[in-house]
Short mmCIF file of C-alpha atoms and ligand atoms in Angstrom, two decimals:
data_model
loop_
_atom_site.label_atom_id
_atom_site.label_comp_id
_atom_site.label_asym_id
_atom_site.label_seq_id
_atom_site.Cartn_x
_atom_site.Cartn_y
_atom_site.Cartn_z
CA MET V 23 -4.31 31.25 10.60
CA LYS V 24 -4.50 30.15 6.97
CA PRO V 25 -1.69 28.58 4.97
CA ALA V 26 0.31 30.50 2.41
CA PRO V 27 -0.93 29.75 -1.12
CA PHE V 28 0.39 26.50 -2.60
CA GLU V 29 -0.10 24.39 -5.70
CA TYR V 30 -1.94 21.15 -5.02
CA HIS V 31 -1.21 17.86 -6.78
CA ARG V 32 -2.83 14.51 -6.21
CA PRO V 33 -0.79 11.89 -8.10
CA THR V 34 -2.29 8.48 -8.77
CA SER V 35 0.96 6.58 -9.29
CA LEU V 36 4.41 6.42 -7.74
CA ASP V 37 5.99 7.53 -11.05
CA GLU V 38 3.84 10.64 -11.07
CA THR V 39 4.84 11.28 -7.44
CA PHE V 40 8.53 11.01 -8.30
CA ASP V 41 8.03 13.40 -11.25
CA LEU V 42 6.53 15.94 -8.88
CA LEU V 43 9.28 15.46 -6.30
CA ASP V 44 11.86 16.03 -9.08
CA ARG V 45 10.00 19.09 -10.32
CA TYR V 46 9.66 20.83 -6.95
CA GLY V 47 12.64 19.49 -4.98
CA ASP V 48 12.72 21.05 -1.50
CA ASP V 49 9.71 23.20 -2.45
CA GLY V 50 7.36 20.18 -2.63
CA ARG V 51 5.93 18.49 0.47
CA ILE V 52 4.25 15.11 0.69
CA LEU V 53 0.81 15.16 2.32
CA ALA V 54 -0.38 11.89 3.91
CA GLY V 55 -2.80 12.18 6.86
CA GLY V 56 -2.07 15.88 7.21
CA GLN V 57 -2.28 15.76 11.02
CA SER V 58 1.16 17.30 11.44
CA LEU V 59 1.65 18.99 8.06
CA VAL V 60 -1.66 20.89 7.94
CA PRO V 61 -1.16 22.55 11.37
CA ALA V 62 2.39 23.45 10.26
CA LEU V 63 0.99 25.00 7.06
CA ASN V 64 -1.72 26.87 8.96
CA LEU V 65 0.81 28.28 11.40
CA ARG V 66 3.09 29.06 8.44
CA LEU V 67 5.87 27.00 10.00
CA ALA V 68 6.03 25.46 6.51
CA SER V 69 5.27 27.28 3.25
CA PRO V 70 6.05 24.85 0.42
CA ARG V 71 5.32 25.86 -3.17
CA ALA V 72 3.53 22.55 -3.81
CA ILE V 73 1.67 19.95 -1.80
CA ILE V 74 1.89 16.42 -3.19
CA ASP V 75 -1.08 14.53 -1.76
CA ILE V 76 -0.26 10.79 -1.87
CA ASN V 77 -3.63 9.58 -0.59
CA ARG V 78 -4.65 8.32 -4.04
CA LEU V 79 -1.55 6.15 -4.52
CA PRO V 80 -2.70 2.56 -4.96
CA GLY V 81 -1.48 -0.33 -2.82
CA LEU V 82 -0.05 1.63 0.13
CA ASP V 83 -2.96 1.14 2.53
CA ALA V 84 -2.76 -2.62 3.12
CA ILE V 85 -1.60 -4.69 6.09
CA ARG V 86 -0.26 -8.05 4.90
CA ALA V 87 1.29 -11.09 6.57
CA THR V 88 4.24 -12.21 4.40
CA PRO V 89 7.14 -14.65 4.88
CA GLU V 90 9.36 -11.61 5.65
CA GLY V 91 7.00 -10.42 8.36
CA LEU V 92 4.06 -8.09 8.74
CA VAL V 93 4.12 -5.51 5.94
CA ILE V 94 2.24 -2.32 6.73
CA GLY V 95 1.73 0.16 3.87
CA ALA V 96 2.74 3.77 4.48
CA LEU V 97 -0.83 5.01 4.05
CA VAL V 98 -2.33 2.69 6.66
CA ARG V 99 -4.20 4.96 9.07
CA GLN V 100 -3.37 4.81 12.75
CA ASP V 101 -6.92 3.75 13.57
CA ALA V 102 -6.62 0.86 11.11
CA LEU V 103 -3.57 -0.30 13.10
CA GLU V 104 -5.61 0.03 16.26
CA HIS V 105 -8.40 -2.22 14.97
CA SER V 106 -6.39 -4.75 12.95
CA ALA V 107 -6.45 -8.36 14.17
CA LEU V 108 -3.23 -8.99 12.21
CA VAL V 109 -1.45 -6.16 14.03
CA ARG V 110 -2.71 -7.39 17.42
CA GLU V 111 -1.47 -10.88 16.64
CA ARG V 112 1.86 -10.12 14.90
CA ALA V 113 2.86 -6.72 16.25
CA PRO V 114 1.10 -6.36 19.62
CA LEU V 115 3.54 -3.61 20.59
CA ILE V 116 2.14 -1.39 17.81
CA ALA V 117 -1.43 -2.22 18.85
CA ALA V 118 -0.62 -1.22 22.43
CA ALA V 119 1.16 1.99 21.41
CA VAL V 120 -1.07 3.42 18.71
CA VAL V 121 -3.99 4.22 21.04
CA HIS V 122 -1.69 6.79 22.68
CA VAL V 123 -1.31 8.75 19.42
CA GLY V 124 -3.42 11.89 19.81
CA HIS V 125 -7.17 11.28 19.80
CA SER V 126 -9.37 9.04 17.67
CA ALA V 127 -10.14 11.86 15.19
CA ILE V 128 -6.39 12.30 14.63
CA ARG V 129 -5.82 8.57 14.28
CA ALA V 130 -8.62 8.37 11.70
CA ARG V 131 -6.43 10.43 9.31
CA GLY V 132 -2.83 10.05 10.55
CA THR V 133 -0.77 7.39 8.80
CA ILE V 134 2.07 5.16 9.93
CA GLY V 135 4.24 6.43 7.05
CA GLY V 136 3.63 10.04 8.09
CA SER V 137 4.52 9.28 11.67
CA LEU V 138 7.79 7.56 10.68
CA ALA V 139 8.73 10.20 8.08
CA LEU V 140 8.05 13.06 10.48
CA ALA V 141 10.31 11.51 13.17
CA ASP V 142 8.94 13.51 16.07
CA PRO V 143 11.19 12.52 19.00
CA ALA V 144 8.12 12.16 21.25
CA ALA V 145 6.18 9.95 18.82
CA GLU V 146 5.16 6.41 19.72
CA LEU V 147 5.43 4.58 16.39
CA PRO V 148 9.11 5.33 15.62
CA ALA V 149 10.06 3.88 19.03
CA CYS V 150 7.99 0.76 18.27
CA ALA V 151 9.72 0.40 14.90
CA VAL V 152 13.12 0.45 16.63
CA ALA V 153 12.05 -1.96 19.41
CA LEU V 154 10.62 -4.38 16.84
CA GLU V 155 13.80 -4.12 14.72
CA ALA V 156 11.54 -3.27 11.79
CA THR V 157 12.74 -2.09 8.39
CA ILE V 158 11.38 0.94 6.61
CA ARG V 159 10.93 0.71 2.85
CA VAL V 160 12.04 3.87 1.14
CA SER V 161 11.21 4.18 -2.57
CA ARG V 162 12.58 6.43 -5.27
CA ARG V 163 12.23 6.38 -9.03
CA GLY V 164 13.21 2.92 -10.26
CA SER V 165 14.38 1.48 -6.95
CA ALA V 166 13.68 0.93 -3.29
CA ARG V 167 15.81 0.29 -0.21
CA ASP V 168 14.96 -1.19 3.16
CA VAL V 169 16.43 0.87 5.97
CA PRO V 170 16.60 -0.69 9.45
CA ALA V 171 14.58 1.47 11.82
CA THR V 172 17.67 1.63 14.03
CA ARG V 173 19.37 3.65 11.26
CA PHE V 174 16.34 5.51 9.88
CA PHE V 175 15.91 8.07 12.68
CA ARG V 176 18.84 10.48 12.59
CA GLY V 177 17.77 13.35 14.84
CA VAL V 178 14.89 15.64 15.73
CA TYR V 179 12.54 15.53 12.69
CA THR V 180 15.42 14.10 10.67
CA THR V 181 15.51 10.73 8.91
CA ALA V 182 17.52 8.79 6.36
CA LEU V 183 15.08 9.89 3.61
CA GLU V 184 16.93 11.55 0.75
CA PRO V 185 15.55 14.01 -1.81
CA GLY V 186 13.16 12.27 -4.21
CA GLU V 187 12.36 9.46 -1.76
CA ILE V 188 9.19 8.55 0.12
CA VAL V 189 8.34 5.94 2.73
CA THR V 190 6.18 3.23 1.16
CA ALA V 191 5.98 0.53 3.86
CA ILE V 192 7.30 -0.82 7.14
CA THR V 193 8.10 -4.51 7.66
CA VAL V 194 7.90 -5.94 11.16
CA PRO V 195 9.86 -9.21 11.27
CA ALA V 196 8.36 -12.23 12.99
CA VAL V 197 9.51 -12.51 16.57
CA PRO V 198 9.53 -15.80 18.53
CA PRO V 199 6.30 -16.19 20.53
CA SER V 200 8.34 -16.39 23.74
CA TRP V 201 8.81 -12.60 23.55
CA ARG V 202 6.46 -10.34 25.49
CA TRP V 203 5.81 -6.73 24.58
CA GLY V 204 5.08 -3.77 26.78
CA PHE V 205 4.30 -0.12 26.20
CA ASP V 206 3.70 2.80 28.52
CA GLU V 207 4.06 6.55 28.45
CA LEU V 208 3.56 9.52 30.72
CA ALA V 209 1.90 12.66 29.37
CA ARG V 210 0.24 15.56 31.11
CA ARG V 211 -3.13 14.73 29.51
CA HIS V 212 -4.32 11.74 27.54
CA GLY V 213 -3.66 12.42 23.84
CA ASP V 214 -0.76 14.80 24.44
CA PHE V 215 2.68 13.96 23.17
CA ALA V 216 4.49 12.01 25.91
CA LEU V 217 6.97 13.60 28.30
CA ALA V 218 8.61 10.18 28.27
CA GLY V 219 7.59 6.79 26.93
CA LEU V 220 8.88 3.23 26.65
CA ALA V 221 8.36 0.62 23.93
CA ALA V 222 9.82 -2.65 25.16
CA GLY V 223 10.13 -6.34 24.48
CA ALA V 224 11.50 -9.13 26.64
CA ARG V 225 11.99 -12.86 26.81
CA VAL V 226 11.14 -14.06 30.29
CA GLU V 227 12.48 -17.32 31.73
CA ASP V 228 11.56 -18.54 35.21
CA GLY V 229 10.51 -15.06 36.27
CA ALA V 230 13.76 -13.46 35.11
CA ILE V 231 14.45 -11.20 32.13
CA ALA V 232 16.49 -13.40 29.78
CA ASP V 233 16.75 -10.86 26.98
CA ALA V 234 15.30 -7.38 26.51
CA ARG V 235 14.93 -4.37 24.25
CA PHE V 236 14.09 -1.06 25.92
CA VAL V 237 13.46 1.85 23.56
CA PHE V 238 12.59 5.19 25.14
CA PHE V 239 11.05 8.18 23.39
CA GLY V 240 10.54 11.80 24.38
CA VAL V 241 13.92 11.72 26.12
CA GLY V 242 16.28 12.41 23.21
CA GLY V 243 16.37 13.46 19.57
CA THR V 244 15.50 9.97 18.33
CA PRO V 245 14.12 6.76 19.88
CA MET V 246 16.79 5.78 22.43
CA ARG V 247 17.72 2.15 23.04
CA ALA V 248 18.79 1.70 26.66
CA ARG V 249 21.43 -0.97 26.23
CA GLY V 250 23.00 -0.38 29.64
CA ALA V 251 19.71 -1.05 31.44
CA GLU V 252 19.11 -4.07 29.19
CA ALA V 253 22.50 -5.51 30.16
CA VAL V 254 21.98 -4.91 33.89
CA LEU V 255 18.63 -6.70 33.92
CA ALA V 256 19.71 -9.64 31.74
CA GLY V 257 19.30 -12.86 33.69
CA ARG V 258 17.82 -11.12 36.74
CA ARG V 259 14.41 -10.98 38.36
CA PRO V 260 13.17 -7.39 38.58
CA ASP V 261 13.47 -7.14 42.38
CA PRO V 262 14.13 -3.75 43.98
CA ALA V 263 17.93 -4.18 43.85
CA ALA V 264 17.88 -5.08 40.16
CA LEU V 265 15.55 -2.17 39.35
CA THR V 266 17.76 0.27 41.26
CA ALA V 267 20.82 -0.95 39.32
CA ALA V 268 18.89 -0.75 36.04
CA GLY V 269 17.76 2.78 36.92
CA ALA V 270 21.37 3.83 37.49
CA ALA V 271 22.33 2.33 34.13
CA LEU V 272 19.41 4.17 32.54
CA ASP V 273 20.84 7.45 33.83
CA ARG V 274 23.95 6.67 31.79
CA ASP V 275 21.96 5.51 28.73
CA LEU V 276 19.81 8.63 28.47
CA ASP V 277 20.64 12.31 28.26
CA PRO V 278 17.17 13.87 28.10
CA PRO V 279 16.62 17.44 27.02
CA GLY V 280 14.82 20.02 29.11
CA ASP V 281 12.08 22.19 27.67
CA LEU V 282 8.98 24.04 28.82
CA HIS V 283 7.21 20.69 29.32
CA GLY V 284 9.77 19.14 31.67
CA SER V 285 13.33 19.30 32.96
CA PRO V 286 16.00 16.66 32.23
CA ALA V 287 15.71 15.50 35.85
CA LEU V 288 11.94 15.02 35.51
CA ARG V 289 12.39 13.02 32.32
CA ARG V 290 15.07 10.81 33.93
CA HIS V 291 12.71 10.14 36.81
CA LEU V 292 9.83 9.31 34.45
CA ALA V 293 12.05 6.96 32.44
CA ARG V 294 12.93 5.02 35.62
CA VAL V 295 9.25 4.82 36.60
CA LEU V 296 8.32 3.52 33.14
CA LEU V 297 11.12 0.95 33.16
CA ALA V 298 10.05 -0.44 36.53
CA ARG V 299 6.38 -0.57 35.52
CA VAL V 300 6.91 -2.28 32.19
CA VAL V 301 9.50 -4.78 33.44
CA CYS V 302 7.35 -5.78 36.42
CA ARG V 303 4.41 -6.36 34.06
CA PHE V 304 6.61 -8.64 31.94
CA VAL V 305 7.22 -11.04 34.79
CA GLU V 306 3.73 -10.77 36.29
CA GLU V 307 1.74 -11.46 33.14
CA ARG V 308 0.95 -15.00 32.12
CA PRO V 309 2.55 -16.12 28.84
C1 FAD F 406 -3.66 17.39 18.52
C2 FAD F 406 -2.66 16.41 17.96
C3 FAD F 406 -2.09 15.48 18.80
C4 FAD F 406 -1.16 14.57 18.29
N1 FAD F 406 -0.62 13.67 19.15
C5 FAD F 406 0.30 12.82 18.70
C6 FAD F 406 0.92 11.88 19.57
O1 FAD F 406 0.60 11.81 20.76
N2 FAD F 406 1.85 11.04 19.04
C7 FAD F 406 2.21 11.10 17.71
O2 FAD F 406 3.06 10.32 17.28
N3 FAD F 406 1.63 11.96 16.87
C8 FAD F 406 0.70 12.81 17.32
N4 FAD F 406 0.14 13.71 16.46
C9 FAD F 406 0.58 13.71 15.05
C10 FAD F 406 -0.17 12.66 14.25
O3 FAD F 406 0.00 11.40 14.73
C11 FAD F 406 0.25 12.62 12.78
O4 FAD F 406 -0.69 11.79 12.17
C12 FAD F 406 1.61 12.05 12.44
O5 FAD F 406 2.63 12.64 13.16
C13 FAD F 406 1.94 12.30 10.96
O6 FAD F 406 1.18 11.48 10.17
P1 FAD F 406 0.35 12.07 8.97
O7 FAD F 406 -0.02 10.89 8.14
O8 FAD F 406 -0.73 12.92 9.49
O9 FAD F 406 1.45 12.92 8.18
P2 FAD F 406 1.41 14.39 7.51
O10 FAD F 406 0.98 15.40 8.52
O11 FAD F 406 0.63 14.29 6.24
O12 FAD F 406 2.94 14.52 7.18
C14 FAD F 406 3.90 14.70 8.21
C15 FAD F 406 5.29 14.85 7.57
O13 FAD F 406 5.72 13.63 7.00
C16 FAD F 406 5.90 13.74 5.57
N5 FAD F 406 5.35 12.51 5.01
C17 FAD F 406 4.13 11.97 5.26
N6 FAD F 406 4.01 10.76 4.69
C18 FAD F 406 5.19 10.54 4.05
C19 FAD F 406 5.70 9.43 3.30
N7 FAD F 406 4.98 8.33 3.08
N8 FAD F 406 6.97 9.52 2.82
C20 FAD F 406 7.71 10.63 3.05
N9 FAD F 406 7.30 11.70 3.76
C21 FAD F 406 6.04 11.64 4.26
C22 FAD F 406 5.15 15.00 5.17
O14 FAD F 406 5.73 15.63 4.03
C23 FAD F 406 5.31 15.87 6.42
O15 FAD F 406 6.58 16.48 6.42
C24 FAD F 406 -0.81 14.61 16.92
C25 FAD F 406 -1.40 15.53 16.06
C26 FAD F 406 -2.32 16.43 16.56
C27 FAD F 406 -2.94 17.42 15.61
#
């Protein structure tokens, strides 16, 4: 199918972008990598009056190490994340996760800002942002605010973005080197959205999980932090008894939906499998 007719604008400054957002309101849509928006236009799931293509905005495609942390511009492509030495060094969780986003052709266009702004509940990068306790920079005319990722994702395809605002960057704070990061997901085919996935970090001491963050995706409307499972495993080695107890806690943490891809029971099972896999890797791998 072809999209409904739309006006096309390609602003070259943030001010011009905000003018266009003011002019069109709900009838204007930001275009970044287009990997989700263009299919939606073609299927006429979206028919905005105007497309505001932000690809020519200067300064939003850099990855920079700063005293506040690693700052990743909203227009950084997913394949740039995949190949960045800075990302591998300072945000290895993102490096591990991003290769699961679609296929390389999709990652060549898709942006981190688009992925965060879209807030697909089965997307990898929002879960990483929550696990890394990142902040998302949201800009509007004359001001900007940094929204903790934990408060940015509000529901299925719903974020804290307000009318007239766009995502301009994400900041990943420095984390002590004693933390290890793990990522895994289960999908029917490589490149598909995950049925369930886990973005996790842990501090390991003497083979036990001293501290952990487990953030699941594909199992709720937003990235889901499994605080019950985190608490159960704290201070324990991931032996079968501990993993069984953590799995039971996970059942209380998560309330996965059922759809044509999988039932709630299947997703609960996959979440337990992922937790066991990732936690065992944490204690097996050398620091
Ligand atoms: C076959 C296929 C498989 C895919 N598999 C996966 C997958 O496994 N995991 C996954 O996470 N994604 C997947 N995707 C989606 C892909 O990763 C997209 O790149 C991503 O979801 C959106 O990024 P984008 O830059 O393409 O955004 P666009 O498609 O340009 O925009 C998406 C939405 O975000 C808004 N938006 C974009 N940038 C901004 C901004 N800076 N500020 C405010 N609003 C903004 C747009 O208005 C639009 O509503 C897949 C896509 C395809 C076609």
